[in-house]
Amino acid sequence: MSVWLGALGSIICGLGNPKTAVFFAQFAESIITDPKKVAAPAIVSLCRYLACFAAIQFTSSYVMQITFSSASYNLSKTIRYILFRHILRMEPGFFDIHENRVNALMSALVVDVERVKDIGGSLIGAFLQPASAIIGAFTVTIATEWKLGLLSIVYSPVLIIQGIFHSRIRYFAKDKERKGIKRYSGYIFESFSSIRTVKAFNMERYLLERFNKDTKLEQRRERKAVILSIVVFSLSRGMVLYFLGFTFWYGSKLVEEKDGTVFALVVAYLSILCATDSVNEIFIRGKEFHKGSQSIRNISRVLDTTPEIDACSADGEVIPEENVEDTILLQDVYFAYPSDPDIGILYGIDVYIPTQKVVGLVGPRGAGKSTILDLIKHFYEPDSGSVKFNGIDITCLNVATYRRYFGVVDQEPKFYPQETVAENVALAVPLTKGIHYNYNKYRSGAIMHDHIINACKMANIHDQIVQLEDGYETTFYETCFNNSELTRLALARALIRNPKILILDGTIWTEEDKPLISALKQIIPRQTTIIAGRNISSLVDMVDWIYMIEQGRIVEAGTHDYLTSAKKKYYTLVNETTNS
């Protein structure tokens, strides 16, 4: 309903200029007819008309702006929410594809939604208002003097041509300016980001001279663009003046032959000016409409992509808590990432993780360890083979419920800088346990605070947190945690979920990181654990079985003692990483 009111307000605003032309034409004719007797009453009458008309224009303009603003705001809010929700539903493989990189999705959520907002609001009014002005101008001209009206219709192609020239020149000049700014910005960024190199080799004078040279070159480019735009713009505006001159000549002939009136001539003149400005406005807005249409296609492309692994779906089997045995089995798994399906990552992988056991995945960088963990977490699905949990293929299980069984510590754990330390830990708490994700909403509950402190104590990070100025209430970006402390904080976040299976994805687990190793030695024996890394020698006394992975294949398997005594690939890798 609000959009229709806005459209009505736009049409009334657009019809205002042709109606004003009629008022001024009546005033002009009155002065010419009898300037001494009629001028003063005509001015008073015109002022009354304009005062009433101004009130109508103000009301219609207000209705147009307020309704379209409200409609466009609601539209952008709805689209942004739907788009963000849909992106969150997508599996990690979706983000691996180049056109779905983070910058592109950010652009869709911010820039594209704003452009669609303009199409759904202000651009509708921006098109309706000049369109109604053009129609009104031609209608008024034909109604007052049909010969001049027909002449205006003949002039329509000229209007369109000059409108195209006008908009193209504006776009051409802006595009040149934008490219120039981009070149400036790139050069300045390179200079400042390499400031240490600049200082080390005394490059200040060279860079300044180069900057001055490039600036002059850019000025010459812009000067050519400006001159061209001025010439073409002048020609396009000249076309309007040529036709106006012809209209005056023809109208004066009609007046002289008593076949027309001064009133009709002035109406035609002002209507042509009104139509010219309105056509220019439409073509200028056309660029924005084109960008908005492209944004709609960008958003539609994301929304039309169906998630292959939907964590928000209620579909899938849910294993009763008492029947969960924590066993995982990968059988003859082959896999390639969706972003590059021609390059294989895993070849015939067979891995068995029994309940209450600790299994290690060891191998050099890029061997496929993290990929195996991603398949276990159901971030991806294998190209062939199967991944089973509790004897059931994980593709048959409810995704969200299945993932709640895991506590994950990644190689490079990520945290939310605007949240507090406590909030970052509490974010991992499942909703099904009756505790809300937002720590601020349950911070008064002592039981929740105890959960966070206990998890941090188990991860050996509690002492570092309490030393912060605000302790657990310290905003994360104000902390200065080192890599070891970040890993332990991630461990606390994993433990607060009370997971059935703990996944530790690292590079090298060494005795040098004593607080972390000490925490892991207390935690690991209590539950099923998967440890991935290039060297897990500091934890081998707790590891029941080790798989040696190389180039996507399992090349060795056994206990640490067995693989060490065999003195093959595992033995070589452990020695290399330990010595380095």
Coordinates of N, CA and C in Angstrom, one line a residue, residues 155-334:
Y155 N 9.8 16.2 -32.0 CA 11.1 16.5 -31.3 C 11.5 15.4 -30.4
S156 N 10.6 14.5 -30.1 CA 10.9 13.4 -29.1 C 12.2 12.7 -29.4
P157 N 12.5 12.3 -30.7 CA 13.8 11.6 -30.9 C 15.0 12.5 -30.6
V158 N 14.9 13.8 -30.8 CA 16.0 14.7 -30.5 C 16.2 14.7 -29.0
L159 N 15.1 14.7 -28.2 CA 15.2 14.7 -26.8 C 15.9 13.4 -26.3
I160 N 15.5 12.3 -26.9 CA 16.1 11.0 -26.5 C 17.6 11.0 -26.8
I161 N 18.0 11.5 -28.0 CA 19.4 11.5 -28.4 C 20.2 12.3 -27.5
Q162 N 19.7 13.6 -27.2 CA 20.5 14.4 -26.3 C 20.6 13.9 -24.9
G163 N 19.5 13.2 -24.5 CA 19.5 12.6 -23.2 C 20.6 11.5 -23.1
I164 N 20.7 10.7 -24.1 CA 21.7 9.6 -24.2 C 23.1 10.2 -24.1
F165 N 23.3 11.3 -24.9 CA 24.6 12.0 -24.9 C 24.9 12.5 -23.5
H166 N 23.9 13.1 -22.9 CA 24.1 13.8 -21.6 C 24.5 12.8 -20.6
S167 N 23.8 11.6 -20.5 CA 24.1 10.6 -19.5 C 25.5 9.9 -19.8
R168 N 25.8 9.7 -21.1 CA 27.0 9.0 -21.4 C 28.2 9.9 -21.0
I169 N 28.1 11.2 -21.3 CA 29.2 12.0 -21.0 C 29.5 12.1 -19.5
R170 N 28.4 12.2 -18.8 CA 28.5 12.2 -17.3 C 29.2 11.0 -16.8
Y171 N 28.8 9.8 -17.4 CA 29.4 8.6 -16.9 C 30.8 8.5 -17.4
F172 N 31.1 8.9 -18.6 CA 32.5 8.9 -19.1 C 33.4 9.7 -18.2
A173 N 33.0 10.9 -17.9 CA 33.8 11.8 -17.0 C 34.0 11.1 -15.7
K174 N 33.0 10.6 -15.1 CA 33.1 10.0 -13.8 C 34.0 8.7 -13.8
D175 N 33.9 8.0 -14.9 CA 34.7 6.8 -15.0 C 36.1 7.1 -15.1
K176 N 36.5 8.1 -15.9 CA 37.9 8.6 -16.0 C 38.4 9.0 -14.6
E177 N 37.6 9.7 -13.9 CA 38.0 10.2 -12.6 C 38.2 9.0 -11.6
R178 N 37.2 8.1 -11.7 CA 37.3 6.9 -10.8 C 38.6 6.1 -11.1
K179 N 38.9 5.9 -12.4 CA 40.1 5.2 -12.7 C 41.4 5.9 -12.3
G180 N 41.4 7.2 -12.4 CA 42.5 8.0 -11.9 C 42.7 7.9 -10.4
I181 N 41.6 8.0 -9.7 CA 41.7 7.8 -8.2 C 42.2 6.4 -7.8
K182 N 41.8 5.4 -8.6 CA 42.2 4.0 -8.3 C 43.7 3.9 -8.5
R183 N 44.2 4.5 -9.6 CA 45.7 4.5 -9.9 C 46.4 5.2 -8.8
Y184 N 45.9 6.4 -8.4 CA 46.6 7.1 -7.3 C 46.6 6.3 -6.0
S185 N 45.5 5.7 -5.7 CA 45.4 4.9 -4.4 C 46.3 3.7 -4.4
G186 N 46.4 3.0 -5.6 CA 47.3 1.9 -5.7 C 48.7 2.3 -5.5
Y187 N 49.1 3.4 -6.1 CA 50.5 3.8 -6.0 C 50.8 4.2 -4.5
I188 N 49.9 5.0 -3.9 CA 50.1 5.4 -2.5 C 50.2 4.2 -1.6
F189 N 49.3 3.3 -1.8 CA 49.3 2.1 -0.9 C 50.6 1.3 -1.0
E190 N 51.1 1.1 -2.3 CA 52.3 0.4 -2.5 C 53.5 1.1 -1.7
S191 N 53.5 2.5 -1.8 CA 54.6 3.2 -1.2 C 54.5 3.1 0.3
F192 N 53.4 3.3 0.9 CA 53.2 3.3 2.3 C 53.4 1.9 2.9
S193 N 52.9 0.9 2.2 CA 53.0 -0.5 2.8 C 54.4 -1.0 2.7
S194 N 55.2 -0.4 1.9 CA 56.6 -0.8 1.8 C 57.5 0.2 2.4
I195 N 57.1 0.9 3.4 CA 57.8 2.1 3.9 C 59.2 1.7 4.5
R196 N 59.3 0.5 5.0 CA 60.6 0.0 5.5 C 61.7 -0.1 4.3
T197 N 61.2 -0.6 3.2 CA 62.1 -0.7 2.0 C 62.4 0.7 1.5
V198 N 61.4 1.6 1.5 CA 61.6 3.0 1.1 C 62.7 3.6 1.9
K199 N 62.6 3.5 3.2 CA 63.6 4.1 4.1 C 64.9 3.5 4.0
A200 N 65.0 2.1 3.9 CA 66.2 1.4 3.8 C 67.1 1.8 2.6
F201 N 66.4 2.1 1.5 CA 67.2 2.4 0.2 C 67.1 3.9 -0.2
N202 N 66.6 4.8 0.8 CA 66.6 6.2 0.5 C 65.8 6.5 -0.8
M203 N 64.6 5.9 -0.9 CA 63.8 6.1 -2.1 C 62.8 7.2 -2.1
E204 N 62.8 8.1 -1.0 CA 61.8 9.1 -0.9 C 61.8 10.1 -2.1
R205 N 63.0 10.5 -2.5 CA 63.0 11.5 -3.7 C 62.5 10.8 -4.9
Y206 N 63.0 9.6 -5.2 CA 62.5 8.9 -6.4 C 61.0 8.7 -6.4
L207 N 60.4 8.3 -5.3 CA 59.0 8.1 -5.2 C 58.2 9.4 -5.4
L208 N 58.8 10.5 -4.8 CA 58.1 11.8 -5.0 C 58.2 12.3 -6.4
E209 N 59.3 12.1 -7.1 CA 59.4 12.5 -8.5 C 58.5 11.6 -9.4
R210 N 58.4 10.4 -9.1 CA 57.5 9.5 -9.9 C 56.1 9.9 -9.6
F211 N 55.8 10.2 -8.4 CA 54.4 10.6 -8.1 C 54.0 11.9 -8.8
N212 N 54.9 12.8 -8.8 CA 54.7 14.1 -9.5 C 54.5 13.9 -11.0
K213 N 55.3 13.0 -11.6 CA 55.2 12.7 -13.0 C 53.9 12.0 -13.3
D214 N 53.5 11.0 -12.5 CA 52.3 10.3 -12.7 C 51.1 11.2 -12.5
T215 N 51.2 12.2 -11.6 CA 50.1 13.1 -11.4 C 49.9 14.0 -12.6
K216 N 51.0 14.5 -13.2 CA 50.8 15.3 -14.4 C 50.3 14.5 -15.6
L217 N 50.7 13.2 -15.7 CA 50.1 12.4 -16.7 C 48.6 12.2 -16.5
E218 N 48.2 12.0 -15.3 CA 46.8 11.8 -15.0 C 46.0 13.1 -15.3
Q219 N 46.6 14.2 -15.0 CA 45.9 15.5 -15.3 C 45.7 15.6 -16.8
R220 N 46.7 15.3 -17.6 CA 46.5 15.4 -19.1 C 45.4 14.4 -19.5
R221 N 45.4 13.2 -19.0 CA 44.3 12.3 -19.3 C 42.9 12.9 -19.0
E222 N 42.8 13.4 -17.8 CA 41.5 14.0 -17.3 C 41.2 15.2 -18.1
R223 N 42.2 16.0 -18.5 CA 41.9 17.2 -19.3 C 41.3 16.9 -20.6
K224 N 41.8 15.8 -21.3 CA 41.3 15.4 -22.6 C 39.8 14.9 -22.4
A225 N 39.6 14.2 -21.3 CA 38.2 13.7 -21.0 C 37.3 14.8 -20.8
V226 N 37.8 15.8 -20.1 CA 36.9 17.0 -19.7 C 36.6 17.8 -21.0
I227 N 37.6 18.0 -21.9 CA 37.4 18.8 -23.1 C 36.4 18.0 -24.0
L228 N 36.5 16.7 -24.1 CA 35.6 15.9 -24.9 C 34.2 16.0 -24.4
S229 N 34.1 15.9 -23.0 CA 32.8 15.9 -22.4 C 32.1 17.3 -22.6
I230 N 32.9 18.4 -22.5 CA 32.4 19.7 -22.7 C 31.8 19.9 -24.1
V231 N 32.6 19.4 -25.1 CA 32.2 19.6 -26.5 C 30.9 18.8 -26.8
V232 N 30.9 17.5 -26.4 CA 29.7 16.7 -26.6 C 28.5 17.2 -25.8
F233 N 28.7 17.6 -24.6 CA 27.6 18.2 -23.8 C 27.1 19.5 -24.4
S234 N 28.0 20.3 -24.9 CA 27.5 21.6 -25.5 C 26.7 21.3 -26.8
L235 N 27.1 20.3 -27.6 CA 26.4 19.9 -28.8 C 25.0 19.4 -28.4
S236 N 24.9 18.5 -27.4 CA 23.6 18.0 -27.0 C 22.7 19.1 -26.4
R237 N 23.2 20.0 -25.7 CA 22.4 21.1 -25.2 C 22.0 22.0 -26.3
G238 N 23.0 22.2 -27.3 CA 22.7 23.0 -28.4 C 21.5 22.5 -29.2
M239 N 21.4 21.2 -29.3 CA 20.2 20.6 -30.0 C 18.9 21.1 -29.4
V240 N 18.9 21.2 -28.1 CA 17.7 21.7 -27.4 C 17.4 23.1 -27.8
L241 N 18.5 23.9 -27.8 CA 18.3 25.4 -28.1 C 17.9 25.5 -29.6
Y242 N 18.4 24.7 -30.5 CA 18.1 24.8 -31.9 C 16.6 24.6 -32.0
F243 N 16.1 23.5 -31.4 CA 14.7 23.2 -31.5 C 13.8 24.3 -30.8
L244 N 14.3 24.8 -29.7 CA 13.5 25.9 -29.1 C 13.4 27.1 -30.0
G245 N 14.5 27.4 -30.7 CA 14.4 28.5 -31.6 C 13.4 28.3 -32.7
F246 N 13.5 27.0 -33.2 CA 12.5 26.7 -34.3 C 11.1 26.7 -33.8
T247 N 10.9 26.3 -32.5 CA 9.5 26.4 -31.9 C 9.0 27.8 -31.8
F248 N 9.9 28.7 -31.4 CA 9.5 30.1 -31.3 C 9.2 30.7 -32.7
W249 N 10.0 30.3 -33.7 CA 9.7 30.8 -35.0 C 8.4 30.4 -35.5
Y250 N 8.2 29.1 -35.4 CA 6.9 28.5 -35.9 C 5.7 29.0 -35.1
G251 N 5.9 29.1 -33.7 CA 4.8 29.6 -32.9 C 4.5 31.1 -33.2
S252 N 5.5 31.9 -33.5 CA 5.3 33.3 -33.8 C 4.5 33.4 -35.2
K253 N 4.8 32.5 -36.1 CA 4.1 32.5 -37.4 C 2.6 32.2 -37.1
L254 N 2.3 31.2 -36.2 CA 0.9 30.9 -35.9 C 0.2 32.1 -35.2
V255 N 0.9 32.8 -34.4 CA 0.3 34.0 -33.7 C 0.1 35.1 -34.7
E256 N 1.1 35.3 -35.6 CA 0.9 36.3 -36.7 C -0.3 36.0 -37.6
E257 N -0.5 34.7 -37.9 CA -1.6 34.3 -38.8 C -2.9 34.1 -38.0
K258 N -2.9 34.5 -36.7 CA -4.1 34.3 -35.9 C -4.5 32.8 -35.8
D259 N -3.6 32.0 -36.0 CA -3.8 30.5 -35.9 C -3.3 30.0 -34.5
G260 N -2.7 30.8 -33.7 CA -2.2 30.4 -32.4 C -2.2 31.6 -31.4
T261 N -1.8 31.3 -30.2 CA -1.8 32.3 -29.2 C -0.5 32.4 -28.5
V262 N -0.2 33.5 -27.8 CA 1.0 33.6 -27.0 C 1.0 32.6 -25.9
F263 N -0.2 32.4 -25.3 CA -0.4 31.4 -24.2 C 0.1 30.0 -24.7
A264 N -0.3 29.6 -25.9 CA 0.1 28.3 -26.4 C 1.6 28.2 -26.7
L265 N 2.2 29.4 -27.2 CA 3.6 29.4 -27.5 C 4.4 29.3 -26.2
V266 N 4.1 30.0 -25.1 CA 4.8 29.9 -23.8 C 4.7 28.5 -23.2
V267 N 3.4 28.0 -23.3 CA 3.3 26.6 -22.8 C 4.2 25.6 -23.5
A268 N 4.3 25.7 -24.8 CA 5.1 24.8 -25.6 C 6.6 25.0 -25.2
Y269 N 7.0 26.3 -25.1 CA 8.4 26.5 -24.7 C 8.8 25.9 -23.3
L270 N 7.9 26.2 -22.3 CA 8.2 25.7 -21.0 C 8.1 24.2 -20.9
S271 N 7.2 23.6 -21.6 CA 7.0 22.2 -21.6 C 8.1 21.5 -22.2
I272 N 8.7 22.1 -23.3 CA 9.9 21.4 -23.9 C 11.1 21.4 -23.0
L273 N 11.3 22.6 -22.3 CA 12.3 22.6 -21.3 C 12.1 21.6 -20.2
C274 N 10.8 21.5 -19.7 CA 10.5 20.5 -18.7 C 10.8 19.1 -19.2
A275 N 10.4 18.8 -20.4 CA 10.6 17.4 -21.0 C 12.1 17.1 -21.1
T276 N 12.8 18.1 -21.6 CA 14.3 17.9 -21.7 C 14.9 17.5 -20.4
D277 N 14.7 18.3 -19.4 CA 15.3 18.0 -18.1 C 14.8 16.6 -17.5
S278 N 13.6 16.3 -17.8 CA 13.0 15.0 -17.3 C 13.7 13.8 -18.1
V279 N 13.9 14.0 -19.4 CA 14.6 12.9 -20.2 C 16.0 12.7 -19.6
N280 N 16.7 13.8 -19.4 CA 18.1 13.7 -18.9 C 18.1 13.0 -17.5
E281 N 17.1 13.3 -16.7 CA 17.0 12.7 -15.4 C 16.8 11.2 -15.5
I282 N 15.9 10.8 -16.4 CA 15.7 9.3 -16.6 C 16.9 8.6 -17.1
F283 N 17.7 9.2 -18.0 CA 18.9 8.5 -18.5 C 20.0 8.5 -17.5
I284 N 20.1 9.5 -16.7 CA 21.1 9.5 -15.6 C 20.7 8.4 -14.6
R285 N 19.5 8.3 -14.2 CA 19.0 7.3 -13.3 C 19.1 5.9 -13.9
G286 N 19.1 5.9 -15.3 CA 19.2 4.5 -15.9 C 20.5 3.8 -15.5
K287 N 21.6 4.5 -15.3 CA 22.8 3.8 -14.9 C 22.7 3.2 -13.5
E288 N 22.0 3.9 -12.7 CA 21.8 3.3 -11.3 C 20.8 2.1 -11.4
F289 N 19.9 2.2 -12.3 CA 18.9 1.1 -12.5 C 19.7 -0.2 -13.0
H290 N 20.6 0.1 -14.0 CA 21.4 -1.0 -14.5 C 22.3 -1.7 -13.4
K291 N 22.9 -0.8 -12.6 CA 23.7 -1.4 -11.5 C 22.8 -2.2 -10.5
G292 N 21.6 -1.7 -10.3 CA 20.7 -2.4 -9.4 C 20.2 -3.7 -10.0
S293 N 20.0 -3.7 -11.3 CA 19.7 -5.0 -11.9 C 20.8 -6.0 -11.8
Q294 N 22.0 -5.6 -12.0 CA 23.2 -6.5 -11.8 C 23.2 -7.0 -10.4
S295 N 22.9 -6.1 -9.4 CA 23.0 -6.5 -8.0 C 21.9 -7.6 -7.8
I296 N 20.7 -7.4 -8.4 CA 19.7 -8.4 -8.2 C 20.1 -9.7 -8.7
R297 N 20.8 -9.7 -9.9 CA 21.3 -11.0 -10.4 C 22.4 -11.6 -9.5
N298 N 23.2 -10.8 -8.9 CA 24.2 -11.3 -7.9 C 23.6 -11.9 -6.7
I299 N 22.6 -11.3 -6.2 CA 21.9 -11.8 -5.0 C 21.1 -13.1 -5.3
S300 N 20.5 -13.1 -6.5 CA 19.7 -14.2 -6.9 C 20.6 -15.4 -7.1
R301 N 21.8 -15.2 -7.6 CA 22.8 -16.3 -7.8 C 23.1 -17.0 -6.5
V302 N 23.3 -16.2 -5.5 CA 23.5 -16.8 -4.2 C 22.3 -17.5 -3.6
L303 N 21.2 -16.9 -3.7 CA 19.9 -17.5 -3.1 C 19.5 -18.7 -3.9
D304 N 19.8 -18.8 -5.2 CA 19.4 -19.9 -6.0 C 20.3 -21.1 -5.8
T305 N 21.4 -20.9 -5.1 CA 22.3 -22.1 -4.8 C 21.8 -22.8 -3.6
T306 N 21.5 -24.1 -3.8 CA 20.9 -24.9 -2.7 C 22.1 -25.5 -1.9
P307 N 22.0 -25.4 -0.6 CA 23.1 -26.0 0.2 C 23.0 -27.6 0.1
E308 N 24.2 -28.1 -0.1 CA 24.3 -29.6 -0.2 C 24.3 -30.2 1.2
I309 N 24.9 -29.5 2.1 CA 24.9 -29.9 3.5 C 24.3 -28.8 4.4
D310 N 23.1 -29.0 4.7 CA 22.3 -27.9 5.4 C 22.3 -28.1 6.9
A311 N 23.0 -27.3 7.6 CA 23.1 -27.5 9.1 C 21.8 -26.9 9.8
C312 N 21.0 -26.2 9.0 CA 19.8 -25.6 9.6 C 18.5 -26.5 9.3
S313 N 18.8 -27.5 8.5 CA 17.6 -28.4 8.2 C 17.3 -29.3 9.3
A314 N 16.0 -29.7 9.4 CA 15.5 -30.6 10.4 C 15.5 -32.0 9.9
D315 N 15.9 -32.2 8.6 CA 16.0 -33.5 8.0 C 17.1 -34.3 8.6
G316 N 17.0 -35.7 8.5 CA 18.1 -36.5 8.9 C 17.8 -37.2 10.2
E317 N 18.4 -38.4 10.4 CA 18.2 -39.2 11.6 C 18.9 -38.6 12.8
V318 N 18.3 -38.7 13.9 CA 18.9 -38.3 15.2 C 19.1 -39.5 16.1
I319 N 20.4 -39.8 16.4 CA 20.7 -41.0 17.2 C 20.4 -40.6 18.7
P320 N 19.6 -41.4 19.4 CA 19.3 -41.2 20.8 C 20.7 -41.1 21.6
E321 N 20.7 -40.2 22.6 CA 21.9 -40.0 23.3 C 22.5 -41.3 23.9
E322 N 21.6 -42.1 24.4 CA 22.1 -43.3 25.1 C 22.6 -44.4 24.1
N323 N 22.4 -44.2 22.8 CA 22.8 -45.2 21.8 C 24.1 -44.8 21.1
V324 N 24.6 -43.6 21.4 CA 25.8 -43.1 20.7 C 27.0 -43.8 21.2
E325 N 27.8 -44.4 20.3 CA 29.0 -45.1 20.7 C 30.3 -44.4 20.3
D326 N 30.2 -43.3 19.6 CA 31.4 -42.5 19.3 C 32.3 -43.2 18.3
T327 N 31.9 -44.1 17.5 CA 32.8 -44.8 16.6 C 32.7 -44.1 15.2
I328 N 33.8 -43.9 14.5 CA 33.8 -43.3 13.2 C 34.6 -44.2 12.3
L329 N 34.1 -44.4 11.1 CA 34.7 -45.3 10.1 C 34.7 -44.6 8.7
L330 N 35.9 -44.4 8.1 CA 36.0 -44.0 6.8 C 36.4 -45.1 5.9
Q331 N 35.6 -45.4 4.9 CA 35.8 -46.6 4.0 C 36.0 -46.2 2.6
D332 N 37.2 -46.5 2.1 CA 37.6 -46.3 0.7 C 37.2 -44.9 0.2
V333 N 37.6 -43.9 0.9 CA 37.2 -42.5 0.6 C 38.1 -41.9 -0.4
Y334 N 37.5 -41.3 -1.5 CA 38.1 -40.5 -2.5 C 37.5 -39.1 -2.4

